[in-house]
Amino acid sequence: MTTEKSENLVVFYASQTGNAEWIAKNIHQEALKRGFSSEYLVFDEHDKVELSKEKILIFVTSSTGDGDPPDNATKFFRYLRKVKSKTFLSHAKFTILGLADDALGLETVVDPWIENLWATLANVCVQKQGHNIDAEEIIDSVKTLSVNSITKTVQESPDIQTTNGKSNGQLSGNLSGVKVVLDFSEFDDTSQLTALPRIPVSCCKIVKSRKENFVSGSSLPSFIVTPTPIINSRLSFVRCLTHPGSVKKTLHMELDVKEYGKKIQFSPGDAFGILAPNDDILVRDVLTALGIDENEAKQEISVEPVEGTELPTHLKQAKSTSIIELLRYAVDLTSLPRKALLRMMAEYASNSLERKKLLFLCSKQGIQQFNRLREQIPTILDLLVTFPSCKPPIERLLDALPPHKPRYYSIVNSPLLNSDALHFAFNVVDYHTPDPYNVHRLGVCTSWLNKLSGNITEEGRSLAPLMIDIPIFMEINTRSFTIPPDISKPLIMIGPGTGVAPFVGFLNHRELQMKNLSEYSEQFGEMWLFYGCRKKEKDFLYRQELEGFLKQGILKELLVVESRAPGAGLNGKPKYVQDLLRNRGSEIFKLMSQNEAMIFVCGDAKGMAKDVNESLADILVEHGKIERSDALKLLIRWMEERRYLRDLVVGLNDPNKDGNYAGYQLTRITFKKWKNNQVQDDHNRPLPSFRMHSSRHLLKRRT
Ligand code: NAP
């Protein structure tokens, strides 16, 4: 093995929601600062470098869907699959940072990983003269602070008041933000703060146009980049699927796309993205909190990269736009704050106590209060009103906030029935944070759609054509989550709540297939639907349609369970879809084993999909007389063979939050976990094709 150091390194990223991109960009920029010669590329641009020659490769990637590559890695993934050489990359030293879900705060895991990276890189990669600083020295200066050394900054404002544990739900002055409830009784001025996150790299610069132009904001900003062309659909019909008094309100909507004719092609199970703006009042109040007046906010500007840096993808096209448009469409104002955001805010807090508290919150010592802050799901406005002396320049916010993402919805109708419209269903995200906070929160897209359609409440009520424009785009479906072309395959469909949406599309499609191919009626495979709601009379979504499918024989079995029926879950009474599956175990086993049924699961990733997987394994063990480990292996094989397909969404803590966490927009997630330095599947087994290395050990030669 040669000990010669490499001249340069390449950081690759693949990112669905912007997190992996943000982390990779920060690694790249810090590498430059440390004197390494670094390149930074998205996976799909892998042909811009010669992989067969590059010696140091750093891959930062998330996954999406049910373990699928992010959209900007699909080409690379195809390329990798074709590589037959057993010595591929054997010339290189590489490391992979695989991101799992964001529940704990990414910094907790990612920052130590990056720390180890610098020490390791210094041994294998050349650092320019003058930059050859001891890595530990840099880490210490960034990561440890003594609280009493934090001096007063620019201008003192009155010290903030934070309550000690009681909910205040307090609105701040004229602004709609709510002060975050925090308890700083354990914080004292003599504390040594450690494990502080890095301040995000400054890469955005706002450049004003020469002429004083104002941007009207009447059309969608041109900086929005979508994987397929933007379609201006018309909202034509709305129906409330739930009854008053149900736990959640579910709307069915129809979008008219006939203007686009054959350009729009879809199959049942496909999804499309909606480009909803951030809430107008939230945007207005963020501007006020930052001290930006209306004129300035509307003035034509461009976002340029700070010299020697690159803009993140979502800001690359931000030319001839305005600050207000950037806040409406470019950055996420409502997702859980990262520690790095708080760290950046601390730099701009003119009140020293606020500054100390912000630093405390993002340090190791402040972890409890940081978690408390996240429980309240504060928007950026809430943070600004909690720390009112903090007025970061808009550029620094652009650096630190994640990209604003489209929200995805499954299509409920079949193109065989109507290809001029896209029908979809969703829960209106509207909830209160848990006690003692009790703050009212709304989703971004679902609340926007709800407001646009007049906030209808009555079940069954529909509106006359609304003629409201909704910008959308079709998702590229790489998931095969669609009704199979082979009509003879039996289908077992499992979708509680709005997870039923794509199956209504499957059934619509089958209805038409059965009409058009009546001579083959004997050959159609059975369709079984397992559906769960809380109470049939309140939230049995698409009841009429589903019962109609059963009556017509399109559905062989419609199995519905009520989770809040008296006695549900007690004395063997089913509560959830997985209980119904077990009850019908022998028939399900027969369909799976003898008839090669396909299994489709749609809905919540965290609870439901895991439990359904367990019940399928139980069925295989009981009726197939196999070991549990073999049953689990078989299910994984079926997933790989695309016989067992899942369209899953993470809903953390409160399943009603599709907009704040990942929700549908963020993560059609994978179950693969990052544990013990490995990416693991649902059952804590390492995935051999995606093994993660700690950077301490990494950069070993691959043999
Ligand atoms: P939901 O209303 O929260 O729940 C539906 C039913 O599932 C309730 O009866 C609930 O019971 C039950 N449930 C709770 N925990 C469960 C578990 N561990 N196993 C089985 N059932 C369980 O459902 P939802 O919010 O509509 O959730 C559906 C998910 O599908 C969402 O995350 C949504 O984003 C996603 N999705 C939506 C679309 C779409 O096009 N709109 C498409 C794909 C996926 P209790 O509450 O009584 O416990």
PDB file of C-alpha atoms in Angstrom, residues 11 18-28 30 58-62 95-118 139 143 195-198 338-340 674 677 692-696 698:
ATOM      1  CA  VAL A  11     -17.259  15.200  -2.002  1.00  0.00           C
ATOM      2  CA  GLY A  18     -31.522  19.126   1.060  1.00  0.00           C
ATOM      3  CA  ASN A  19     -30.019  17.769   4.302  1.00  0.00           C
ATOM      4  CA  ALA A  20     -27.328  15.635   2.675  1.00  0.00           C
ATOM      5  CA  GLU A  21     -26.539  18.446   0.254  1.00  0.00           C
ATOM      6  CA  TRP A  22     -26.191  20.938   3.095  1.00  0.00           C
ATOM      7  CA  ILE A  23     -23.884  18.630   5.045  1.00  0.00           C
ATOM      8  CA  ALA A  24     -21.767  17.817   1.973  1.00  0.00           C
ATOM      9  CA  LYS A  25     -21.456  21.493   1.073  1.00  0.00           C
ATOM     10  CA  ASN A  26     -20.262  22.303   4.577  1.00  0.00           C
ATOM     11  CA  ILE A  27     -17.700  19.469   4.457  1.00  0.00           C
ATOM     12  CA  HIS A  28     -16.451  20.753   1.097  1.00  0.00           C
ATOM     13  CA  GLU A  30     -14.468  23.465   5.460  1.00  0.00           C
ATOM     14  CA  ILE A  58     -16.434  11.224   0.338  1.00  0.00           C
ATOM     15  CA  PHE A  59     -20.059  10.225  -0.267  1.00  0.00           C
ATOM     16  CA  VAL A  60     -22.867  11.850   1.686  1.00  0.00           C
ATOM     17  CA  THR A  61     -26.268  10.417   0.949  1.00  0.00           C
ATOM     18  CA  SER A  62     -29.749   9.971   2.247  1.00  0.00           C
ATOM     19  CA  THR A  95     -16.113   6.930   3.042  1.00  0.00           C
ATOM     20  CA  ILE A  96     -19.890   7.018   3.101  1.00  0.00           C
ATOM     21  CA  LEU A  97     -22.022   9.110   5.406  1.00  0.00           C
ATOM     22  CA  GLY A  98     -25.521   7.634   5.262  1.00  0.00           C
ATOM     23  CA  LEU A  99     -28.328   9.706   6.752  1.00  0.00           C
ATOM     24  CA  ALA A 100     -31.271   8.170   8.474  1.00  0.00           C
ATOM     25  CA  ASP A 101     -34.246  10.113   9.768  1.00  0.00           C
ATOM     26  CA  ASP A 102     -33.923  13.361  11.581  1.00  0.00           C
ATOM     27  CA  ALA A 103     -35.686  12.509  14.843  1.00  0.00           C
ATOM     28  CA  LEU A 104     -32.689  13.055  17.111  1.00  0.00           C
ATOM     29  CA  GLY A 105     -31.222  16.016  15.333  1.00  0.00           C
ATOM     30  CA  LEU A 106     -28.685  15.211  12.683  1.00  0.00           C
ATOM     31  CA  GLU A 107     -25.853  17.091  14.361  1.00  0.00           C
ATOM     32  CA  THR A 108     -25.708  14.595  17.212  1.00  0.00           C
ATOM     33  CA  VAL A 109     -24.470  11.965  14.806  1.00  0.00           C
ATOM     34  CA  VAL A 110     -23.047  13.915  11.934  1.00  0.00           C
ATOM     35  CA  ASP A 111     -20.794  16.387  13.769  1.00  0.00           C
ATOM     36  CA  PRO A 112     -18.647  13.750  15.528  1.00  0.00           C
ATOM     37  CA  TRP A 113     -18.373  11.911  12.216  1.00  0.00           C
ATOM     38  CA  ILE A 114     -17.091  15.047  10.488  1.00  0.00           C
ATOM     39  CA  GLU A 115     -14.708  15.711  13.344  1.00  0.00           C
ATOM     40  CA  ASN A 116     -13.069  12.338  12.821  1.00  0.00           C
ATOM     41  CA  LEU A 117     -12.926  12.973   9.113  1.00  0.00           C
ATOM     42  CA  TRP A 118     -10.446  15.875   9.373  1.00  0.00           C
ATOM     43  CA  ILE A 139     -12.119  21.711  16.423  1.00  0.00           C
ATOM     44  CA  LYS A 143     -16.585  23.579  19.519  1.00  0.00           C
ATOM     45  CA  ALA A 195     -19.790  20.043  21.316  1.00  0.00           C
ATOM     46  CA  LEU A 196     -21.029  23.245  19.751  1.00  0.00           C
ATOM     47  CA  PRO A 197     -22.022  22.721  16.119  1.00  0.00           C
ATOM     48  CA  ARG A 198     -20.295  24.412  13.254  1.00  0.00           C
ATOM     49  CA  ARG A 338     -31.044  22.559  13.378  1.00  0.00           C
ATOM     50  CA  LYS A 339     -28.435  23.296  16.020  1.00  0.00           C
ATOM     51  CA  ALA A 340     -26.364  25.020  13.361  1.00  0.00           C
ATOM     52  CA  TRP A 674     -27.708   3.968  11.065  1.00  0.00           C
ATOM     53  CA  ASN A 677     -21.651   2.154  12.221  1.00  0.00           C
ATOM     54  CA  MET A 692     -21.258   2.612   6.784  1.00  0.00           C
ATOM     55  CA  HIS A 693     -17.793   3.281   8.011  1.00  0.00           C
ATOM     56  CA  SER A 694     -16.820   5.458  10.857  1.00  0.00           C
ATOM     57  CA  SER A 695     -14.477   8.069   9.487  1.00  0.00           C
ATOM     58  CA  ARG A 696     -11.893   6.978  12.040  1.00  0.00           C
ATOM     59  CA  LEU A 698     -12.494   4.726   6.953  1.00  0.00           C
TER      60      LEU A 698
END
